[in-house]
mmCIF file of C-alpha atoms in Angstrom:
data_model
loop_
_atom_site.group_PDB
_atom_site.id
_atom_site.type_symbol
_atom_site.label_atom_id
_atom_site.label_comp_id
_atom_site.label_asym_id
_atom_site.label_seq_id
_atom_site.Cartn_x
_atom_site.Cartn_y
_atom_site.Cartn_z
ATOM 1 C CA UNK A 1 52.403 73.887 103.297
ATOM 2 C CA UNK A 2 53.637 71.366 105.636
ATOM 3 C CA UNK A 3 56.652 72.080 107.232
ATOM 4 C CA UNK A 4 59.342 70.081 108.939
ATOM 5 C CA UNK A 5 62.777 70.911 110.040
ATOM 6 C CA UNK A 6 65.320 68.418 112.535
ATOM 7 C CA UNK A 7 68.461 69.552 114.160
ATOM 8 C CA UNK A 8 70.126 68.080 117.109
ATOM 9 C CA UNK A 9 72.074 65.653 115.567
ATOM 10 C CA UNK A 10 75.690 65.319 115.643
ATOM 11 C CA UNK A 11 78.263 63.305 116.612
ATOM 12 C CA UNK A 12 78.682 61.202 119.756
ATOM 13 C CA UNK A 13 80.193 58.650 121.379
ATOM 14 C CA UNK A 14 79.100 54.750 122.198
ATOM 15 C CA UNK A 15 76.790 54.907 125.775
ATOM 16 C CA UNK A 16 76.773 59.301 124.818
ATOM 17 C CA UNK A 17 72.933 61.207 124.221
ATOM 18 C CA UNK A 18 71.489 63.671 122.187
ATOM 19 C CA UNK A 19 67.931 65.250 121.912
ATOM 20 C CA UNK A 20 66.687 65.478 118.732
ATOM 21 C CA UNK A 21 63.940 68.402 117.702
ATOM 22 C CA UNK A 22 61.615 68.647 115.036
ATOM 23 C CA UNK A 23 60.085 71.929 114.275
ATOM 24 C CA UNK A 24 56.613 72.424 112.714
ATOM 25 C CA UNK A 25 54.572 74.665 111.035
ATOM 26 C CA UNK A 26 51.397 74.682 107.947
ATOM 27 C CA UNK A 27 49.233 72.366 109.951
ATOM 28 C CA UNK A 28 47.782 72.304 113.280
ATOM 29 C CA UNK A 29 50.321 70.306 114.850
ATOM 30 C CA UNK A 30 48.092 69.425 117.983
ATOM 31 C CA UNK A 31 45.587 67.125 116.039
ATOM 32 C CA UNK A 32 48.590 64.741 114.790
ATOM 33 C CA UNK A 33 50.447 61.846 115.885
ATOM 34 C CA UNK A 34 54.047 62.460 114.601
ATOM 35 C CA UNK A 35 56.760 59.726 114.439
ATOM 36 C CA UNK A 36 60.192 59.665 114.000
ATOM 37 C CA UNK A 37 62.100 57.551 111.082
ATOM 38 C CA UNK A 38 65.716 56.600 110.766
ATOM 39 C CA UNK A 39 67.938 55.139 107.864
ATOM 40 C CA UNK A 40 71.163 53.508 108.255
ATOM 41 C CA UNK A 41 73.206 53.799 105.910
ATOM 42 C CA UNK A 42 72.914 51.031 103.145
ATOM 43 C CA UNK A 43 69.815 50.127 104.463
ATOM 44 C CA UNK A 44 66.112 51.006 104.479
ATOM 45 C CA UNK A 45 63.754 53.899 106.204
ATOM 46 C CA UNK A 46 62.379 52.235 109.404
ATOM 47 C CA UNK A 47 59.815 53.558 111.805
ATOM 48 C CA UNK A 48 61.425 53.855 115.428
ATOM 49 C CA UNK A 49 59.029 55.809 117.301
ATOM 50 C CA UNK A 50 55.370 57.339 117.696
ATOM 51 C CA UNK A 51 53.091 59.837 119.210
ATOM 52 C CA UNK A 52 49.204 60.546 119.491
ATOM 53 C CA UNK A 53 47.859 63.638 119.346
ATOM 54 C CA UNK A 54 46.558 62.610 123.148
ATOM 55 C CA UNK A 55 50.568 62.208 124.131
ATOM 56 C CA UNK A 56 50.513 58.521 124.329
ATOM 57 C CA UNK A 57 53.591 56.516 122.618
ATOM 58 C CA UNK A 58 55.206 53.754 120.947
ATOM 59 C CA UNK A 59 58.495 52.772 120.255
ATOM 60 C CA UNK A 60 60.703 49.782 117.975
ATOM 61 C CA UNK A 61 61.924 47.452 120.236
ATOM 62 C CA UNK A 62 65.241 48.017 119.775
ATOM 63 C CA UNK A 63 65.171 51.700 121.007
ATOM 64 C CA UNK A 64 62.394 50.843 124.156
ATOM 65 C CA UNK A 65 64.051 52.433 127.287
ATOM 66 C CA UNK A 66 66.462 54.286 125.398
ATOM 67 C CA UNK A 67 64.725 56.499 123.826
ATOM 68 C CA UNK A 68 61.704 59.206 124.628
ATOM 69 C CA UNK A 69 59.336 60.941 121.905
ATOM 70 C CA UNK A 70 57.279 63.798 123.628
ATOM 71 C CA UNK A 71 55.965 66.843 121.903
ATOM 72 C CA UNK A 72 55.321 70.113 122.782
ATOM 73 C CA UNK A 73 51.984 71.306 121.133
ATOM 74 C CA UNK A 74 52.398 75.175 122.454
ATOM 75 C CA UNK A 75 55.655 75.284 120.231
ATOM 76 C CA UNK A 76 54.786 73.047 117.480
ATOM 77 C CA UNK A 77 58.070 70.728 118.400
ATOM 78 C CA UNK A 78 58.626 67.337 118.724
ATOM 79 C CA UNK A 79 61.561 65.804 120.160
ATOM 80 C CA UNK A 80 62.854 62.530 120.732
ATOM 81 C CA UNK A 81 65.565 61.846 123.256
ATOM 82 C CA UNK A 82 68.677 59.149 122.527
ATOM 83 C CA UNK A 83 70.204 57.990 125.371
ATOM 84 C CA UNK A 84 72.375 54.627 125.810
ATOM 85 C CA UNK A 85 73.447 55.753 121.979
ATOM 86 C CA UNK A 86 74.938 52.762 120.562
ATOM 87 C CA UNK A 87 76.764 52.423 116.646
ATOM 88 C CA UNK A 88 73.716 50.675 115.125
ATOM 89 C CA UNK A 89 71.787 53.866 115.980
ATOM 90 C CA UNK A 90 73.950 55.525 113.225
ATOM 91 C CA UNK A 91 71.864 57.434 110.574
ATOM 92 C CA UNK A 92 69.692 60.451 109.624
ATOM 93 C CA UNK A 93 66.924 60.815 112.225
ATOM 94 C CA UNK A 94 63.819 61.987 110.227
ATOM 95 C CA UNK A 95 60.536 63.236 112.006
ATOM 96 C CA UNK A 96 57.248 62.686 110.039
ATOM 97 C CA UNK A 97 53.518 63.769 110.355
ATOM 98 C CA UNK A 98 50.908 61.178 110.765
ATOM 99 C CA UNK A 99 47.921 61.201 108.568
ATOM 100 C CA UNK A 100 46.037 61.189 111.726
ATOM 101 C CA UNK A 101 45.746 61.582 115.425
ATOM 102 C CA UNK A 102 46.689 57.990 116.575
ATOM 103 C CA UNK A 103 50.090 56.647 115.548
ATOM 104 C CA UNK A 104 50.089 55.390 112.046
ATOM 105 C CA UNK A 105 53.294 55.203 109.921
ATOM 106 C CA UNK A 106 53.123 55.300 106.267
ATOM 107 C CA UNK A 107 56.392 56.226 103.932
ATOM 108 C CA UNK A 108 54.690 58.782 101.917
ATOM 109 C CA UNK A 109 53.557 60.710 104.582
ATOM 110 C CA UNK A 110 55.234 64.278 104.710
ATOM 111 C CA UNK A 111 59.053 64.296 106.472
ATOM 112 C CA UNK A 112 61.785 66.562 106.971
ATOM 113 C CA UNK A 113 64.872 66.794 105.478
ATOM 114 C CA UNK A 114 66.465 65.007 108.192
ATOM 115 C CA UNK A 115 69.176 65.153 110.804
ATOM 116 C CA UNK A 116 72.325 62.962 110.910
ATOM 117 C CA UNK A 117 73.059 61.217 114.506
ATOM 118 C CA UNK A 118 76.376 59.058 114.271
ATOM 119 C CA UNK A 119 77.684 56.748 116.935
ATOM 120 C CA UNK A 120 81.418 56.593 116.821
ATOM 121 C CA UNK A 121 84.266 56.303 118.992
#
């Protein structure tokens, strides 16, 4: 069974950082791209960053520069880095498995159950 579980969310001021994590297990983690997902509130799930199995990445534009995805395939983990945080980046931060090894984001693949990252002075 597929297993994914976010913490390092919390909350944090305008300009402030946080490093999300994503821990995995029930599949062999090293053979998937993962990405990470956010929703705002009132608004819809949107993609805001990949990885291939091979380490190489993508990101929305809004979040280029600001944020880093890596993974680390001897721990099962991926993490994605927020720095520059700003209050549109408000919402729960959701990491999801790829149907594949190159990055390819579709809803229904499997996600966690999400972490909550709020902007906020």
């Amino acid at each position: 069974e597929v297993q994914l579980v976010e913490s390092g969310g919390g909350l944090v001021e305008p300009g402030g950082s946080l490093r999300l994590s994503c821990a995995t297990s029930g599949f062999p983690f090293r053979l998937y791209a993962m990405n990470w997902v956010r929703q705002a509130p009132g608004k819809e799930l949107e993609w805001i960053s990949g990885i291939s199995n091979s380490g190489s990445t993508l990101y929305k534009n809004s979040v280029e520069g600001r944020f880093t995805i890596s993974r680390d395939n001897a721990k099962n983990t991926l993490y994605l880095q927020l720095n520059s945080l700003k209050e549109e980046d408000t919402g729960m931060y959701y990491c999801q498995k790829s149907s594949a090894g190159v990055i390819l984001y579709n809803i229904g693949d499997p996600r966690g159950q999400g972490t909550q990252v709020t902007v906020s002075s």
